[in-house]
Amino acid sequence: MTQPIRFAILDYPGAMQSAVLGLQDVLSFAGDGSGRTLQIDVLERFSGKRDAYDAVILPPSAGAVRVEEVPDLPPFLKARHASGSVVCSACTGLNFVMAAGLAGRRKVTTHWALEQRLRAAYPQIDLDTDRLLIEYTDLITAGGLMAWVDLALALIERFLGYGTAVATARHFIVDFRRRDQRRFRRFLPDLRHGDTAVLKAQHFLEGNLEEAINIPAAAEEAGLPQRTFLRRFRAATGISPKTYLQELRIERARDLLIETEKSVSEICYAVGYNDPPSFVRLFTRLSGLPPGSFREHYRRDAQHAD
């Protein structure tokens, strides 16, 4: 007799109830259509003995996640992982994966807005927020708040087959293609880290993007020796000043593409770059689309919204 497939959805404090219920609905439909027995448990407590599960799923939270408020959850994940469960997280659920030490040196993903906070909390983390879904045999991480849909489809494909996953996607009218979320990415730097010298440099960089500013100039503005500045800047923001400046400039370029009629070359110069081809390559890498396609994408969305 075939063993039932067993999933556990972890309804931790603050978990988004629409995702908890949605995961139940999507996975249950897939189980009914596959001819396999699929058991889905929703767990609100994580201490004591638990049954073995094929997968345990961390839904997203609509608010900030505080791991210390759910101290039993990381040990629970470690125990389930050690027993052979696939540990899965969507968006903020990655906080618990990291607290349990399950990612190791592997790339993981989450919502891009959580990147700096997670890098500060877990310096060893290897984040790739360009990717909506990253799968390993024992770990699946998914990106934004609604990426639980993609996570559910990945689990369905893995445990119930590709055909069932396609049929489920069609039933719920969702895209089964593995999408790229870079085009939705925004750079939202932390300005509340408490290092006033670094904050002064951040304001300086933000206010002078169109100038030929460099890292020594930012260090001087902060009133710090360059080596000290580099160390403190990374500690406060989670990234190097060079990467920070690139992110600021590309974010500004996105705004100009959406809000103005400037050409790509004009925008290149307006955000402090002097080489349009290099600017286009950098923009494409960070945004997932070339500048012209990015502009068309947003204008098409605006037309549909109208």
XYZ file of N, CA and C in Angstrom, residues 38-262:
675
model
N -3.043 12.516 0.174
C -2.250 13.642 0.651
C -2.832 14.127 1.972
N -2.024 14.096 3.012
C -2.452 14.565 4.329
C -1.780 15.901 4.608
N -2.583 16.881 4.996
C -2.056 18.217 5.280
C -2.427 18.587 6.708
N -1.413 18.819 7.526
C -1.630 19.262 8.903
C -1.238 20.728 9.020
N -2.027 21.470 9.771
C -1.676 22.854 10.098
C -1.251 22.868 11.553
N 0.015 23.223 11.797
C 0.578 23.151 13.138
C 0.735 24.547 13.729
N 0.254 24.704 14.956
C 0.417 25.962 15.678
C 1.388 25.831 16.838
N 1.755 24.612 17.184
C 2.714 24.349 18.258
C 3.843 23.504 17.693
N 5.042 23.743 18.213
C 6.213 23.122 17.595
C 7.100 22.389 18.597
N 6.581 22.127 19.782
C 7.338 21.379 20.779
C 6.731 19.989 20.925
N 7.506 19.096 21.495
C 7.011 17.739 21.684
C 7.243 16.886 20.446
N 6.839 15.633 20.521
C 7.040 14.703 19.425
C 6.109 15.035 18.273
N 6.652 14.980 17.066
C 5.843 15.241 15.859
C 5.981 14.086 14.884
N 4.947 13.872 14.109
C 4.993 12.846 13.079
C 5.976 13.249 11.990
N 6.399 12.263 11.222
C 7.287 12.528 10.091
C 6.492 13.163 8.959
N 7.090 14.150 8.322
C 6.450 14.833 7.199
C 7.367 14.807 5.986
N 6.760 14.700 4.814
C 7.545 14.818 3.584
C 8.039 16.245 3.399
N 7.226 17.210 3.800
C 7.627 18.611 3.686
C 6.991 19.410 4.800
N 7.732 20.368 5.333
C 7.181 21.337 6.279
C 7.315 22.706 5.637
N 6.257 23.510 5.725
C 6.146 24.735 4.936
C 5.990 25.942 5.855
N 6.846 26.904 5.671
C 6.775 28.172 6.397
C 6.132 29.209 5.487
N 4.882 29.582 5.732
C 4.240 30.608 4.913
C 4.846 31.977 5.224
N 4.527 32.986 4.423
C 5.018 34.334 4.713
C 4.256 34.967 5.863
N 4.805 36.045 6.371
C 4.132 36.879 7.355
C 3.944 38.254 6.749
N 2.819 38.883 7.036
C 2.569 40.226 6.502
C 3.357 41.282 7.264
N 3.868 40.930 8.449
C 4.636 41.870 9.254
C 6.019 41.334 9.553
N 6.727 42.031 10.419
C 8.074 41.618 10.783
C 8.042 40.301 11.557
N 9.033 39.458 11.301
C 9.156 38.187 11.994
C 10.209 38.328 13.088
N 9.864 37.905 14.293
C 10.804 37.900 15.405
C 10.997 36.463 15.855
N 12.114 35.904 15.457
C 12.384 34.495 15.717
C 12.357 34.197 17.208
N 12.818 35.153 18.021
C 12.890 34.913 19.464
C 11.518 34.726 20.091
N 10.461 35.151 19.401
C 9.114 34.981 19.928
C 8.557 33.580 19.667
N 9.262 32.802 18.843
C 8.838 31.424 18.560
C 10.059 30.517 18.770
N 10.555 30.403 20.007
C 11.826 29.701 20.238
C 11.791 28.215 19.890
N 10.596 27.621 19.886
C 10.510 26.189 19.587
C 10.594 25.888 18.103
N 10.420 26.901 17.257
C 10.320 26.622 15.823
C 11.658 26.249 15.181
N 12.763 26.965 15.400
C 14.024 26.526 14.784
C 14.439 25.105 15.169
N 14.361 24.708 16.475
C 14.682 23.310 16.789
C 13.739 22.315 16.111
N 12.460 22.708 15.999
C 11.497 21.849 15.301
C 11.944 21.628 13.852
N 12.355 22.722 13.175
C 12.798 22.610 11.784
C 14.034 21.718 11.676
N 14.974 21.895 12.602
C 16.183 21.070 12.568
C 15.842 19.597 12.747
N 14.921 19.319 13.650
C 14.536 17.924 13.891
C 13.834 17.326 12.685
N 12.918 18.088 12.097
C 12.205 17.589 10.924
C 13.163 17.410 9.741
N 14.074 18.362 9.580
C 15.075 18.265 8.519
C 15.932 17.025 8.713
N 16.332 16.776 9.953
C 17.158 15.603 10.247
C 16.413 14.299 10.008
N 15.080 14.374 10.060
C 14.289 13.163 9.835
C 13.906 12.980 8.373
N 14.337 13.885 7.495
C 14.109 13.713 6.063
C 13.075 14.619 5.444
N 12.482 15.533 6.221
C 11.507 16.462 5.651
C 12.192 17.487 4.752
N 11.508 17.887 3.678
C 11.939 19.025 2.879
C 11.443 20.277 3.598
N 12.347 21.155 3.980
C 11.970 22.396 4.657
C 11.758 23.469 3.595
N 10.605 24.136 3.659
C 10.215 25.099 2.629
C 9.850 26.420 3.283
N 10.295 27.514 2.670
C 9.945 28.827 3.193
C 9.500 29.732 2.064
N 8.554 30.607 2.380
C 8.142 31.665 1.462
C 8.378 32.992 2.154
N 9.066 33.892 1.486
C 9.256 35.263 1.964
C 9.869 35.273 3.361
N 9.170 35.832 4.353
C 9.709 35.999 5.704
C 10.007 34.681 6.402
N 9.455 33.587 5.920
C 9.737 32.285 6.515
C 11.216 31.945 6.509
N 11.981 32.586 5.621
C 13.415 32.318 5.563
C 14.109 32.659 6.878
N 13.559 33.586 7.661
C 14.143 33.914 8.963
C 14.314 32.659 9.817
N 13.320 31.798 9.821
C 13.371 30.593 10.642
C 14.336 29.561 10.054
N 14.413 29.495 8.737
C 15.384 28.603 8.089
C 16.797 28.985 8.507
N 17.084 30.284 8.477
C 18.418 30.749 8.851
C 18.688 30.521 10.331
N 17.679 30.769 11.170
C 17.856 30.558 12.614
C 18.127 29.093 12.925
N 17.574 28.205 12.118
C 17.799 26.768 12.309
C 19.112 26.302 11.702
N 19.785 27.159 10.949
C 21.073 26.812 10.350
C 20.976 25.801 9.233
N 19.901 25.841 8.453
C 19.672 24.824 7.434
C 20.184 25.204 6.044
N 20.499 26.467 5.834
C 20.928 26.882 4.495
C 22.390 26.584 4.238
N 23.211 26.575 5.282
C 24.646 26.389 5.085
C 25.211 27.500 4.214
N 26.016 27.138 3.225
C 26.602 28.109 2.301
C 25.832 28.195 0.991
N 24.655 27.649 0.969
C 23.890 27.612 -0.278
C 23.112 28.898 -0.500
N 22.846 29.188 -1.772
C 22.027 30.357 -2.115
C 20.589 30.114 -1.688
N 19.966 31.165 -1.175
C 18.555 31.122 -0.811
C 17.918 32.418 -1.294
N 16.591 32.455 -1.280
C 15.904 33.661 -1.719
C 14.788 34.025 -0.757
N 14.391 35.272 -0.841
C 13.285 35.804 -0.056
C 12.844 37.088 -0.736
N 11.957 37.837 -0.096
C 11.542 39.131 -0.629
C 12.733 40.086 -0.603
N 12.918 40.835 -1.700
C 14.081 41.727 -1.784
C 14.115 42.765 -0.663
N 12.963 43.150 -0.115
C 12.949 44.178 0.926
C 13.533 43.681 2.242
N 13.687 42.360 2.402
C 14.237 41.794 3.629
C 15.743 41.581 3.543
N 16.313 41.870 2.399
C 17.710 41.499 2.147
C 18.672 42.100 3.167
N 18.590 43.391 3.369
C 19.558 44.037 4.256
C 19.416 43.553 5.696
N 18.179 43.392 6.145
C 17.940 42.923 7.512
C 18.503 41.518 7.720
N 18.291 40.647 6.742
C 18.786 39.281 6.866
C 20.304 39.231 6.787
N 20.888 40.051 5.929
C 22.356 40.076 5.840
C 22.973 40.561 7.145
N 22.301 41.504 7.787
C 22.814 41.994 9.076
C 22.691 40.923 10.157
N 21.576 40.202 10.157
C 21.346 39.174 11.188
C 22.171 37.917 10.943
N 22.405 37.579 9.653
C 23.113 36.351 9.303
C 24.176 36.680 8.264
N 25.346 37.135 8.703
C 26.392 37.570 7.767
C 26.818 36.484 6.782
N 26.609 35.229 7.130
C 27.031 34.141 6.263
C 26.030 33.853 5.150
N 24.889 34.499 5.157
C 23.824 34.168 4.210
C 24.251 34.459 2.775
N 23.867 33.594 1.864
C 24.131 33.779 0.432
C 22.785 33.991 -0.248
N 22.361 35.245 -0.312
C 21.042 35.586 -0.844
C 21.098 35.876 -2.328
N 20.107 35.394 -3.040
C 19.928 35.739 -4.448
C 18.463 36.100 -4.646
N 18.122 37.362 -4.335
C 16.723 37.777 -4.406
C 16.267 38.048 -5.834
N 17.153 37.860 -6.814
C 16.724 37.927 -8.210
C 15.848 36.724 -8.572
N 16.007 35.645 -7.834
C 15.317 34.403 -8.171
C 14.074 34.235 -7.309
N 13.001 33.831 -7.946
C 11.738 33.665 -7.247
C 11.695 32.365 -6.460
N 12.432 31.357 -6.932
C 12.386 30.047 -6.295
C 13.762 29.404 -6.417
N 14.290 28.888 -5.314
C 15.550 28.149 -5.322
C 15.299 26.819 -4.644
N 15.575 25.740 -5.359
C 15.256 24.400 -4.878
C 16.506 23.558 -4.674
N 16.521 22.827 -3.572
C 17.487 21.763 -3.326
C 16.692 20.520 -2.942
N 17.392 19.453 -2.774
C 16.652 18.236 -2.427
C 15.985 18.339 -1.057
N 16.597 19.080 -0.144
C 16.098 19.156 1.229
C 15.596 20.533 1.628
N 15.647 21.499 0.720
C 15.307 22.877 1.064
C 14.775 23.596 -0.161
N 13.651 24.300 0.020
C 13.094 25.149 -1.040
C 12.812 26.511 -0.422
N 13.325 27.561 -1.049
C 13.023 28.916 -0.586
C 12.375 29.686 -1.733
N 11.383 30.508 -1.383
C 10.645 31.284 -2.376
C 10.668 32.755 -1.985
N 10.431 33.628 -2.979
C 10.654 35.054 -2.815
C 9.561 35.824 -2.114
N 8.779 36.622 -2.861
C 7.865 37.596 -2.291
C 6.654 37.003 -1.599
N 5.783 37.904 -1.117
C 4.627 37.493 -0.313
C 3.738 36.471 -1.014
N 3.555 36.630 -2.329
C 2.687 35.702 -3.060
C 3.446 34.527 -3.657
N 4.730 34.412 -3.351
C 5.517 33.311 -3.899
C 5.150 31.969 -3.281
N 4.274 31.991 -2.265
C 3.802 30.706 -1.728
C 3.069 29.904 -2.809
N 2.501 30.601 -3.796
C 1.844 29.899 -4.907
C 2.874 29.097 -5.701
N 3.995 29.731 -6.043
C 5.057 29.049 -6.774
C 5.650 27.915 -5.934
N 5.771 28.151 -4.622
C 6.267 27.115 -3.723
C 5.331 25.914 -3.717
N 4.034 26.169 -3.639
C 3.060 25.076 -3.650
C 3.161 24.269 -4.942
N 3.281 24.954 -6.072
C 3.383 24.256 -7.357
C 4.669 23.438 -7.445
N 5.753 23.975 -6.879
C 7.008 23.222 -6.871
C 6.864 21.939 -6.057
N 6.175 22.017 -4.909
C 5.948 20.826 -4.093
C 5.049 19.826 -4.812
N 4.028 20.349 -5.476
C 3.122 19.463 -6.220
C 3.874 18.740 -7.326
N 4.701 19.478 -8.047
C 5.489 18.854 -9.120
C 6.416 17.787 -8.548
N 7.039 18.103 -7.410
C 8.009 17.173 -6.831
C 7.345 15.908 -6.317
N 6.223 16.043 -5.619
C 5.631 14.887 -4.940
C 4.477 14.243 -5.715
N 3.822 15.021 -6.598
C 2.656 14.485 -7.299
C 2.818 14.462 -8.813
N 3.900 15.039 -9.309
C 4.172 14.963 -10.739
C 3.899 16.249 -11.495
N 4.583 16.369 -12.628
C 4.473 17.575 -13.443
C 3.060 17.788 -13.954
N 2.415 16.724 -14.397
C 1.060 16.854 -14.942
C 0.087 17.396 -13.923
N 0.192 16.925 -12.696
C -0.685 17.422 -11.637
C -0.406 18.887 -11.347
N 0.867 19.268 -11.393
C 1.216 20.670 -11.157
C 0.641 21.569 -12.252
N 0.738 21.152 -13.492
C 0.182 21.948 -14.595
C -1.331 22.047 -14.467
N -1.987 20.913 -14.166
C -3.445 20.920 -14.024
C -3.874 21.828 -12.871
N -3.123 21.819 -11.785
C -3.456 22.676 -10.647
C -3.288 24.146 -11.004
N -2.201 24.465 -11.691
C -1.976 25.852 -12.111
C -3.096 26.329 -13.027
N -3.539 25.476 -13.933
C -4.631 25.851 -14.844
C -5.932 26.060 -14.085
N -6.188 25.204 -13.108
C -7.431 25.318 -12.349
C -7.495 26.640 -11.596
N -6.373 27.028 -10.995
C -6.350 28.262 -10.210
C -5.958 29.486 -11.045
N -5.742 29.250 -12.340
C -5.392 30.315 -13.292
C -4.175 31.091 -12.794
N -3.105 30.358 -12.549
C -1.828 30.971 -12.190
C -0.761 30.458 -13.147
N 0.300 31.241 -13.274
C 1.379 30.933 -14.202
C 2.300 29.902 -13.575
N 2.529 28.799 -14.282
C 3.408 27.753 -13.768
C 4.859 27.968 -14.167
N 5.118 28.879 -15.084
C 6.500 29.146 -15.469
C 7.256 29.738 -14.295
N 8.521 29.372 -14.135
C 9.355 29.915 -13.079
C 9.714 31.355 -13.432
N 9.102 32.269 -12.720
C 9.248 33.675 -13.060
C 10.467 34.293 -12.396
N 10.860 35.444 -12.901
C 12.003 36.197 -12.389
C 11.477 37.469 -11.762
N 11.830 37.729 -10.479
C 11.241 38.860 -9.777
C 12.134 40.104 -9.767
N 13.246 40.093 -10.541
C 14.110 41.261 -10.514
C 13.403 42.517 -10.987
N 12.453 42.360 -11.931
C 11.775 43.551 -12.450
C 10.905 44.220 -11.388
N 10.602 43.521 -10.299
C 9.789 44.089 -9.232
C 10.650 44.600 -8.072
N 11.961 44.486 -8.201
C 12.869 44.785 -7.102
C 12.997 46.287 -6.880
N 13.051 46.676 -5.628
C 13.312 48.057 -5.243
C 14.454 48.075 -4.253
N 15.226 49.137 -4.269
C 16.301 49.292 -3.297
C 15.823 50.236 -2.213
N 15.655 49.689 -1.008
C 15.137 50.454 0.124
C 16.145 50.363 1.262
N 17.162 51.222 1.252
C 18.242 51.106 2.245
C 17.782 51.422 3.657
N 18.455 50.803 4.610
C 18.171 51.031 6.022
C 18.800 52.357 6.443
N 17.986 53.197 7.002
C 18.480 54.487 7.490
C 18.357 54.599 9.005
N 18.042 53.525 9.674
C 17.797 53.557 11.124
C 18.735 52.599 11.864
N 19.958 52.476 11.374
C 20.918 51.561 11.982
C 21.672 52.175 13.149
N 21.599 53.491 13.328
C 22.194 54.121 14.491
C 23.603 54.642 14.325
N 24.246 54.407 13.180
C 25.594 54.922 12.945
C 25.464 56.260 12.230
N 25.622 57.345 12.970
C 25.367 58.673 12.403
C 26.357 59.035 11.312
N 27.603 58.567 11.411
C 28.592 58.865 10.373
C 28.220 58.192 9.058
N 27.817 56.931 9.136
C 27.402 56.216 7.933
C 26.137 56.843 7.354
N 25.209 57.220 8.213
C 23.987 57.864 7.731
C 24.311 59.160 6.981
N 25.272 59.904 7.492
C 25.684 61.125 6.808
C 26.205 60.812 5.407
N 26.984 59.749 5.279
C 27.477 59.332 3.966
C 26.341 58.870 3.065
N 25.371 58.152 3.619
C 24.215 57.722 2.826
C 23.475 58.926 2.257
N 23.250 59.929 3.074
C 22.573 61.130 2.595
C 23.403 61.829 1.524
N 24.724 61.846 1.714
C 25.616 62.449 0.728
C 25.509 61.725 -0.615
N 25.547 60.403 -0.600
C 25.450 59.625 -1.837
C 24.093 59.838 -2.508
N 23.036 59.807 -1.715
C 21.688 59.992 -2.260
C 21.538 61.351 -2.930
N 22.171 62.356 -2.370
C 22.000 63.707 -2.886
C 22.930 64.086 -4.012
N 23.871 63.201 -4.376
C 24.869 63.567 -5.386
C 25.065 62.484 -6.440
N 23.999 61.746 -6.747
C 24.121 60.626 -7.676
C 24.578 61.036 -9.065
N 24.195 62.233 -9.474
C 24.537 62.671 -10.826
C 25.976 63.137 -10.947
N 26.658 63.271 -9.800
C 28.049 63.738 -9.798
C 29.010 62.554 -9.877
N 30.266 62.869 -10.189
C 31.299 61.833 -10.256
C 31.837 61.565 -8.847
N 30.934 61.198 -7.951
C 31.339 60.946 -6.574
C 31.986 59.571 -6.466
N 32.803 59.389 -5.441
C 33.459 58.110 -5.239
C 33.493 57.786 -3.752
N 34.040 56.634 -3.434
C 34.024 56.166 -2.050
C 34.895 57.035 -1.149
N 36.098 57.450 -1.581
C 36.863 58.366 -0.713
C 36.098 59.634 -0.366
N 35.313 60.153 -1.320
C 34.523 61.359 -1.036
C 33.457 61.066 0.014
N 32.856 59.899 -0.054
C 31.840 59.532 0.934
C 32.476 59.338 2.310
N 33.667 58.740 2.343
C 34.364 58.567 3.616
C 34.712 59.917 4.229
N 35.139 60.837 3.386
C 35.460 62.183 3.872
C 34.216 62.858 4.421
N 33.092 62.707 3.725
C 31.847 63.287 4.195
C 31.454 62.706 5.548
N 31.736 61.431 5.753
C 31.411 60.775 7.017
C 32.386 61.142 8.126
N 33.529 61.716 7.743
C 34.533 62.078 8.739
C 35.286 60.890 9.291
N 35.459 59.860 8.441
C 36.118 58.633 8.881
C 37.278 58.283 7.965
N 38.346 57.670 8.487
C 39.376 57.102 7.612
C 38.734 56.070 6.681
N 39.283 55.917 5.492
C 38.605 55.097 4.484
C 38.404 53.647 4.938
N 39.413 53.033 5.548
C 39.258 51.637 5.976
C 38.195 51.510 7.062
N 38.185 52.452 7.977
C 37.149 52.442 9.018
C 35.772 52.653 8.408
N 35.704 53.562 7.445
C 34.436 53.838 6.774
C 33.900 52.585 6.074
N 34.762 51.896 5.349
C 34.323 50.692 4.633
C 33.773 49.653 5.608
N 34.476 49.469 6.722
C 34.033 48.479 7.708
C 32.701 48.874 8.333
N 32.584 50.121 8.749
C 31.359 50.554 9.411
C 30.189 50.634 8.438
N 30.456 51.014 7.202
C 29.370 51.097 6.220
C 28.772 49.715 5.972
N 29.631 48.723 5.789
C 29.126 47.364 5.564
C 28.385 46.843 6.791
N 28.902 47.153 7.984
C 28.242 46.707 9.210
C 26.858 47.326 9.356
N 26.717 48.585 8.938
C 25.439 49.283 9.104
C 24.435 48.932 8.025
N 24.885 48.741 6.792
C 23.951 48.571 5.670
C 23.903 47.154 5.121
N 24.928 46.352 5.427
C 24.955 44.986 4.914
C 25.631 44.842 3.575
N 26.008 45.941 2.927
C 26.659 45.895 1.627
C 27.797 46.907 1.594
N 28.640 46.807 0.574
C 29.759 47.728 0.445
C 29.269 49.076 -0.076
N 30.028 50.162 0.156
C 29.639 51.465 -0.398
C 29.521 51.448 -1.924
N 30.393 50.701 -2.595
C 30.332 50.638 -4.062
C 29.013 50.024 -4.524
N 28.643 48.901 -3.917
C 27.376 48.257 -4.279
C 26.198 49.147 -3.924
N 26.289 49.799 -2.794
C 25.224 50.718 -2.359
C 25.027 51.824 -3.380
N 26.125 52.400 -3.847
C 26.039 53.481 -4.827
C 25.459 52.978 -6.143
N 25.852 51.788 -6.563
C 25.270 51.202 -7.776
C 23.765 51.034 -7.628
N 23.342 50.489 -6.485
C 21.910 50.263 -6.253
C 21.147 51.579 -6.265
N 21.689 52.617 -5.622
C 21.033 53.921 -5.618
C 20.866 54.452 -7.033
N 21.918 54.350 -7.826
C 21.880 54.899 -9.186
C 20.897 54.145 -10.071
N 20.873 52.829 -9.948
C 19.932 52.052 -10.766
C 18.496 52.293 -10.305
N 18.297 52.451 -9.004
C 16.955 52.775 -8.504
C 16.494 54.118 -9.054
N 17.402 55.088 -9.056
C 17.053 56.384 -9.632
C 16.753 56.249 -11.132
N 17.508 55.430 -11.825
C 17.273 55.216 -13.253
C 15.894 54.606 -13.497
N 15.477 53.677 -12.639
C 14.136 53.097 -12.777
C 13.074 54.191 -12.682
N 13.236 55.072 -11.703
C 12.267 56.154 -11.546
C 12.227 57.044 -12.786
N 13.393 57.373 -13.326
C 13.445 58.249 -14.501
C 12.829 57.568 -15.726
N 13.028 56.274 -15.846
C 12.431 55.544 -16.972
C 10.908 55.561 -16.898
N 10.385 55.461 -15.685
C 8.934 55.423 -15.509
C 8.325 56.812 -15.612
N 9.022 57.800 -15.047
C 8.408 59.113 -14.855
C 8.766 60.149 -15.911
N 9.770 59.898 -16.753
C 10.197 60.905 -17.730
C 10.255 60.316 -19.130
N 10.522 61.187 -20.084
C 10.700 60.768 -21.480
C 12.173 60.781 -21.870
N 13.066 60.892 -20.909
C 14.493 60.928 -21.214
C 14.918 59.644 -21.929
